[in-house]
Coordinates of C-alpha atoms in Angstrom, one line a residue:
M1 CA 74.1 -29.4 -15.8
T2 CA 77.5 -28.4 -14.5
A3 CA 79.7 -27.6 -17.5
G4 CA 80.2 -24.1 -18.8
T5 CA 79.4 -23.3 -22.4
P6 CA 81.8 -24.4 -25.2
T7 CA 82.9 -20.9 -26.0
G8 CA 83.7 -20.0 -22.4
R9 CA 81.0 -17.2 -22.7
L10 CA 77.3 -17.1 -21.8
R11 CA 74.6 -15.6 -23.9
V12 CA 72.0 -14.2 -21.5
V13 CA 68.7 -12.7 -22.7
V14 CA 66.8 -10.5 -20.3
A15 CA 63.2 -11.6 -20.1
T16 CA 62.0 -9.4 -17.3
P17 CA 62.3 -5.7 -16.6
L18 CA 65.9 -4.7 -15.9
T19 CA 67.5 -1.2 -16.0
D20 CA 70.5 -0.6 -18.3
T21 CA 72.5 0.4 -15.1
L22 CA 71.9 -3.0 -13.6
G23 CA 72.6 -4.8 -16.9
A24 CA 76.0 -3.0 -17.0
L25 CA 76.6 -4.1 -13.4
I26 CA 76.0 -7.8 -14.3
T27 CA 78.5 -7.7 -17.2
T28 CA 81.0 -5.8 -15.0
L29 CA 80.8 -8.5 -12.3
E30 CA 81.0 -11.3 -14.9
P31 CA 82.6 -10.1 -18.1
R32 CA 82.1 -13.4 -19.8
I33 CA 78.4 -12.7 -20.1
D34 CA 77.0 -11.5 -23.5
L35 CA 73.9 -9.7 -22.2
V36 CA 71.0 -9.0 -24.6
C37 CA 68.4 -6.6 -23.2
E38 CA 65.9 -5.0 -25.6
Q39 CA 64.2 -2.4 -23.5
D40 CA 61.4 -1.7 -26.0
L41 CA 60.3 -5.3 -25.7
L42 CA 60.1 -5.2 -21.9
P43 CA 57.3 -3.7 -19.8
P44 CA 58.4 -0.6 -17.7
M45 CA 58.8 -1.2 -14.0
R46 CA 56.4 0.8 -11.8
F47 CA 58.3 0.4 -8.6
A48 CA 61.3 -1.4 -7.1
G49 CA 61.0 -5.2 -7.5
D50 CA 58.3 -4.9 -10.1
H51 CA 59.4 -7.9 -12.2
D52 CA 56.1 -8.2 -13.9
G53 CA 56.2 -4.6 -15.1
D54 CA 53.2 -2.4 -16.2
P55 CA 50.2 -4.7 -16.8
G56 CA 49.1 -2.3 -19.5
F57 CA 52.2 -3.0 -21.6
T58 CA 51.6 -4.9 -24.9
R59 CA 53.6 -6.0 -27.8
S60 CA 52.6 -5.9 -31.5
A61 CA 52.7 -9.2 -33.3
P62 CA 56.1 -8.4 -34.9
E63 CA 57.4 -7.3 -31.5
Q64 CA 56.2 -10.5 -29.9
A65 CA 57.9 -12.5 -32.6
R66 CA 61.1 -10.5 -31.9
F67 CA 60.9 -11.2 -28.2
D68 CA 60.2 -14.9 -28.7
A69 CA 63.2 -15.2 -31.1
L70 CA 65.4 -13.5 -28.5
V71 CA 64.5 -15.8 -25.6
D72 CA 64.8 -18.7 -28.0
S73 CA 68.4 -17.7 -28.7
A74 CA 69.5 -17.7 -25.1
E75 CA 71.7 -20.0 -23.2
A76 CA 70.5 -18.4 -20.0
L77 CA 67.4 -16.3 -19.2
Y78 CA 67.3 -13.5 -16.7
G79 CA 63.7 -14.1 -15.5
I80 CA 60.9 -16.2 -16.8
P81 CA 59.5 -14.6 -20.0
D82 CA 56.6 -12.3 -18.9
T83 CA 56.6 -14.2 -15.6
D84 CA 54.4 -16.7 -17.5
P85 CA 54.9 -20.5 -16.9
A86 CA 53.4 -21.2 -20.3
A87 CA 56.0 -18.9 -22.0
L88 CA 58.7 -20.7 -20.0
A89 CA 57.4 -24.1 -21.3
R90 CA 57.3 -22.7 -24.9
T91 CA 60.9 -21.5 -24.9
A92 CA 62.2 -24.6 -23.1
R93 CA 60.8 -26.6 -26.0
A94 CA 61.7 -24.3 -28.8
N95 CA 65.3 -23.6 -27.5
P96 CA 67.4 -26.7 -27.1
Q97 CA 70.5 -24.6 -26.1
L98 CA 68.7 -23.2 -23.1
R99 CA 70.7 -24.3 -20.0
W100 CA 69.7 -22.0 -17.2
V101 CA 66.8 -19.9 -16.1
H102 CA 67.0 -17.5 -13.1
T103 CA 63.6 -16.6 -11.6
M104 CA 63.0 -13.3 -9.9
A105 CA 60.9 -14.7 -7.1
A106 CA 62.3 -16.2 -3.9
G107 CA 59.7 -19.0 -4.4
G108 CA 60.3 -19.3 -8.1
G109 CA 60.1 -23.1 -7.8
G110 CA 56.3 -22.7 -7.9
Q111 CA 56.5 -21.0 -11.3
V112 CA 58.8 -23.8 -12.6
R113 CA 56.3 -26.4 -11.4
A114 CA 53.4 -24.5 -13.1
A115 CA 55.2 -24.8 -16.4
Q116 CA 54.7 -28.6 -16.4
L117 CA 58.0 -29.3 -18.1
T118 CA 59.0 -32.8 -19.0
A119 CA 61.6 -34.8 -17.1
E120 CA 64.1 -34.2 -20.0
E121 CA 63.5 -30.5 -19.9
L122 CA 63.9 -30.4 -16.1
D123 CA 67.1 -32.3 -16.4
R124 CA 68.5 -30.1 -19.2
V125 CA 67.7 -26.7 -17.8
A126 CA 68.9 -25.6 -14.4
F127 CA 66.5 -23.3 -12.5
T128 CA 67.6 -20.9 -9.7
T129 CA 65.6 -18.5 -7.5
S130 CA 66.2 -15.1 -6.0
A131 CA 66.0 -16.3 -2.4
G132 CA 68.1 -14.2 -0.1
P133 CA 67.5 -10.5 -1.0
H134 CA 63.9 -10.8 0.3
S135 CA 64.9 -12.3 3.7
G136 CA 65.7 -9.0 5.5
P137 CA 62.6 -7.1 4.6
L138 CA 60.3 -10.1 5.2
A139 CA 61.9 -10.8 8.6
E140 CA 61.4 -7.2 9.6
F141 CA 57.7 -7.4 8.6
A142 CA 57.3 -10.5 10.6
L143 CA 58.9 -8.8 13.6
F144 CA 56.6 -5.8 13.1
T145 CA 53.4 -7.9 13.0
V146 CA 54.3 -10.0 16.1
L147 CA 55.2 -6.8 18.0
A148 CA 51.9 -5.3 16.8
G149 CA 50.0 -8.2 18.3
A150 CA 52.2 -8.3 21.5
K151 CA 51.7 -4.5 22.1
S152 CA 47.9 -4.5 21.6
L153 CA 47.9 -2.5 18.3
P154 CA 44.2 -3.1 17.5
R155 CA 43.1 -2.0 21.0
L156 CA 45.3 1.1 20.9
Q157 CA 43.9 2.1 17.5
A158 CA 40.3 1.6 18.5
Q159 CA 40.8 3.6 21.7
Q160 CA 42.6 6.4 19.9
A161 CA 39.8 6.6 17.4
A162 CA 37.3 6.8 20.2
R163 CA 39.5 9.2 22.3
D164 CA 39.2 6.6 25.1
W165 CA 41.7 7.0 27.9
S166 CA 41.1 3.6 29.5
G167 CA 42.6 1.9 32.4
R168 CA 46.1 0.4 32.0
W169 CA 46.9 -3.2 31.0
T170 CA 50.0 -5.4 30.6
M171 CA 51.5 -6.1 27.2
Q172 CA 53.5 -9.1 26.1
Q173 CA 57.3 -8.9 26.0
I174 CA 59.2 -10.5 23.2
D175 CA 61.9 -11.8 25.5
Q176 CA 59.3 -13.8 27.3
M177 CA 57.8 -15.3 24.2
T178 CA 58.4 -18.6 22.3
V179 CA 58.3 -17.9 18.5
L180 CA 57.7 -20.8 16.2
V181 CA 59.2 -20.2 12.8
V182 CA 57.7 -22.5 10.2
G183 CA 60.4 -22.9 7.5
M184 CA 64.1 -22.6 7.9
G185 CA 65.2 -21.3 4.6
N186 CA 66.7 -17.8 4.0
I187 CA 63.6 -16.0 5.3
G188 CA 63.1 -18.3 8.3
R189 CA 66.7 -17.8 9.3
G190 CA 66.4 -14.1 9.0
V191 CA 63.2 -14.1 11.2
A192 CA 64.9 -16.4 13.7
A193 CA 67.9 -14.1 14.0
R194 CA 65.8 -11.0 14.7
F195 CA 63.6 -12.6 17.4
A196 CA 66.6 -14.3 19.0
A197 CA 68.4 -10.9 19.2
L198 CA 65.4 -9.6 21.2
G199 CA 65.6 -12.5 23.6
A200 CA 62.8 -14.7 22.4
R201 CA 63.0 -18.5 22.5
V202 CA 62.9 -19.5 18.8
V203 CA 61.8 -23.0 17.7
G204 CA 62.1 -23.8 14.0
V205 CA 60.2 -26.2 11.8
G206 CA 62.3 -27.6 8.9
R207 CA 62.9 -30.7 6.9
H208 CA 66.6 -31.0 7.9
P209 CA 68.0 -31.3 11.5
V210 CA 70.5 -28.5 11.0
T211 CA 71.9 -26.1 13.6
V212 CA 70.8 -22.5 13.1
A213 CA 72.2 -19.7 15.2
G214 CA 69.5 -18.4 17.6
V215 CA 67.2 -21.4 17.2
A216 CA 66.8 -23.5 20.3
E217 CA 65.3 -26.5 18.5
I218 CA 64.3 -27.5 15.0
V219 CA 61.6 -30.1 14.5
P220 CA 60.4 -31.8 11.3
P221 CA 57.1 -30.8 9.8
A222 CA 55.5 -34.0 11.1
R223 CA 56.0 -32.7 14.6
L224 CA 54.4 -29.3 14.0
G225 CA 51.3 -30.3 16.0
D226 CA 53.5 -31.3 18.9
V227 CA 55.1 -27.9 19.3
V228 CA 52.5 -25.4 18.1
G229 CA 50.7 -25.4 21.5
H230 CA 53.8 -24.0 23.2
A231 CA 54.2 -21.0 20.8
D232 CA 53.2 -17.4 21.7
A233 CA 53.7 -16.5 18.0
I234 CA 53.8 -18.5 14.7
V235 CA 55.6 -17.1 11.7
N236 CA 55.0 -18.8 8.3
T237 CA 58.0 -18.4 5.9
L238 CA 57.4 -21.4 3.7
P239 CA 57.1 -21.4 -0.1
G240 CA 54.0 -22.7 -1.8
T241 CA 54.5 -26.4 -2.8
D242 CA 52.4 -29.6 -2.8
S243 CA 54.1 -30.6 0.5
T244 CA 53.5 -27.2 2.2
Y245 CA 49.9 -26.8 1.1
R246 CA 47.8 -26.0 4.3
M247 CA 50.6 -27.3 6.5
I248 CA 49.2 -24.9 9.1
S249 CA 45.9 -26.7 9.0
R250 CA 42.7 -26.7 10.8
D251 CA 44.0 -29.5 13.1
V252 CA 47.2 -27.5 13.8
L253 CA 45.2 -24.3 14.6
A254 CA 43.0 -26.4 16.9
Q255 CA 46.1 -27.1 19.0
V256 CA 47.5 -23.5 19.4
K257 CA 47.8 -21.7 22.7
P258 CA 44.8 -19.4 23.1
G259 CA 45.8 -15.8 22.1
V260 CA 48.6 -16.8 19.8
I261 CA 49.9 -14.3 17.2
V262 CA 50.2 -15.4 13.6
S263 CA 52.4 -13.7 11.0
S264 CA 52.6 -14.9 7.3
V265 CA 55.3 -13.9 4.9
G266 CA 55.9 -17.1 3.0
R267 CA 53.0 -18.2 0.7
G268 CA 49.3 -17.9 1.6
S269 CA 48.7 -21.5 0.6
V270 CA 50.6 -22.7 3.6
I271 CA 47.7 -21.7 6.0
D272 CA 44.2 -23.0 5.9
E273 CA 42.7 -19.5 5.5
D274 CA 39.1 -20.5 6.5
A275 CA 40.4 -22.1 9.6
L276 CA 42.5 -19.1 10.4
I277 CA 39.4 -16.8 10.1
E278 CA 37.5 -19.1 12.5
A279 CA 40.5 -19.0 15.0
L280 CA 40.6 -15.2 14.8
R281 CA 36.9 -15.0 15.5
D282 CA 37.0 -17.3 18.6
G283 CA 40.2 -15.9 20.1
R284 CA 42.5 -18.8 19.5
V285 CA 44.4 -16.4 17.3
A286 CA 44.5 -13.0 19.0
F287 CA 46.2 -11.2 16.0
A288 CA 47.4 -11.9 12.5
G289 CA 49.7 -9.9 10.3
L290 CA 49.4 -11.2 6.7
D291 CA 51.4 -10.3 3.7
V292 CA 50.3 -13.3 1.6
F293 CA 47.0 -15.0 1.0
A294 CA 45.6 -18.2 -0.5
V295 CA 44.3 -16.3 -3.5
E296 CA 45.7 -12.9 -4.5
P297 CA 44.5 -10.2 -4.8
L298 CA 42.5 -11.0 -1.6
A299 CA 38.8 -11.2 -2.5
Q300 CA 36.7 -8.1 -1.7
D301 CA 34.3 -10.2 0.3
S302 CA 37.0 -11.9 2.5
P303 CA 36.1 -11.4 6.2
L304 CA 39.8 -10.7 6.8
W305 CA 39.4 -7.1 5.4
T306 CA 37.1 -6.1 8.2
M307 CA 38.5 -8.0 11.2
P308 CA 40.0 -5.6 13.8
N309 CA 42.6 -8.0 14.8
V310 CA 44.2 -8.4 11.4
V311 CA 46.7 -6.3 9.5
I312 CA 46.7 -6.8 5.7
S313 CA 49.6 -6.1 3.5
P314 CA 49.1 -6.5 -0.3
H315 CA 52.1 -8.8 -0.8
T316 CA 54.4 -5.8 -0.5
A317 CA 56.5 -6.6 2.5
A318 CA 59.4 -8.0 0.5
L319 CA 60.0 -4.9 -1.6
D320 CA 63.2 -3.0 -0.9
D321 CA 64.9 -0.3 -2.9
R322 CA 68.0 -2.6 -3.0
E323 CA 66.1 -5.6 -4.3
D324 CA 66.9 -5.3 -8.0
R325 CA 70.6 -4.7 -7.4
L326 CA 70.9 -7.6 -5.0
I327 CA 69.2 -9.9 -7.5
A328 CA 71.5 -8.7 -10.3
E329 CA 74.5 -9.4 -8.1
L330 CA 73.2 -12.9 -7.3
F331 CA 72.6 -13.6 -10.9
A332 CA 76.2 -12.5 -11.8
A333 CA 77.6 -14.7 -9.0
N334 CA 75.7 -17.7 -10.4
A335 CA 76.8 -17.0 -13.9
T336 CA 80.4 -17.2 -12.7
R337 CA 79.6 -20.5 -11.0
L338 CA 77.9 -21.8 -14.2
L339 CA 80.9 -20.8 -16.4
D340 CA 83.3 -22.3 -13.9
A341 CA 81.3 -25.5 -13.5
A342 CA 80.6 -24.9 -9.8
P343 CA 77.3 -25.7 -8.1
L344 CA 74.6 -23.0 -8.5
I345 CA 73.2 -21.0 -5.6
N346 CA 69.5 -21.5 -4.9
R347 CA 69.1 -24.2 -7.5
V348 CA 65.5 -25.4 -7.6
D349 CA 64.8 -29.0 -6.5
T350 CA 62.7 -30.2 -9.4
V351 CA 61.1 -32.9 -7.3
D352 CA 59.6 -30.8 -4.5
F353 CA 60.1 -27.5 -6.4
Y354 CA 61.7 -25.7 -3.5

């Protein structure tokens, strides 16, 4: 789908929480948008980037019918209705004029895949993601967690709690480390830039042999096992897809340099979590900083909660006070591209759902 709408305007229905201020920003940036945002039909946001909204929010039957009628009248949707793949499938089938859906997640391809749309629906409707605004915050979290491992944070915390003034020891230096960044998308590039700026040697894992500033070498996923043993730190930035499932596998973790640091800011399904726990226990992995997990919320009985060499973040590292504005600006830019028959930014590959 490349052509603009016949009227030269675009009817956009907001299907996820959005403030009136940001709605006004979208139509200011692209005046050809007819934006429909019924606040009483949307759950209130609890914090920046809360695109699901308050889980206690409900609609009456008449309100749900109103909401469904609105999304079924859209040419474009700002967000997947209720962040529910089943609701996306319903409206794609009920609304033949739907031409574009913008997802709030950087990894929104996974939500599109979960909707199990037909080949005709995937061809008719373009899907885009919010990749980009999350890159900086996640890259900083990756840097924080690798630094935490390099600078002996677990030992420092334990000794402080015990008031133990021990003997001195050496710590790792970022500029002497090789950092393996698994995934060379927006997040991976942001991670690479920060580590390169501190003098690390950065090796990337990506599907395409491109040149990325600050990255010494990019290898294909099939060569992950060949390079992982040279890394002092491994950073997962990959989305969750069939092709990335447990890419950082038990076999890969068997080949790491003893004492490696692991940071995960992509999707938890990329790492074999059971194998990671074993590697944390036997010292192959000295420290892990994890923002994402195979199943979320992380189960209460997961050993990760009580491991002293693990920092757990409840999938919050991407949040930034600027996120909602940046996504609104991205949406407006893509609306302009749609209306002008230009290629869309962050269009989902509906084969691999990246």
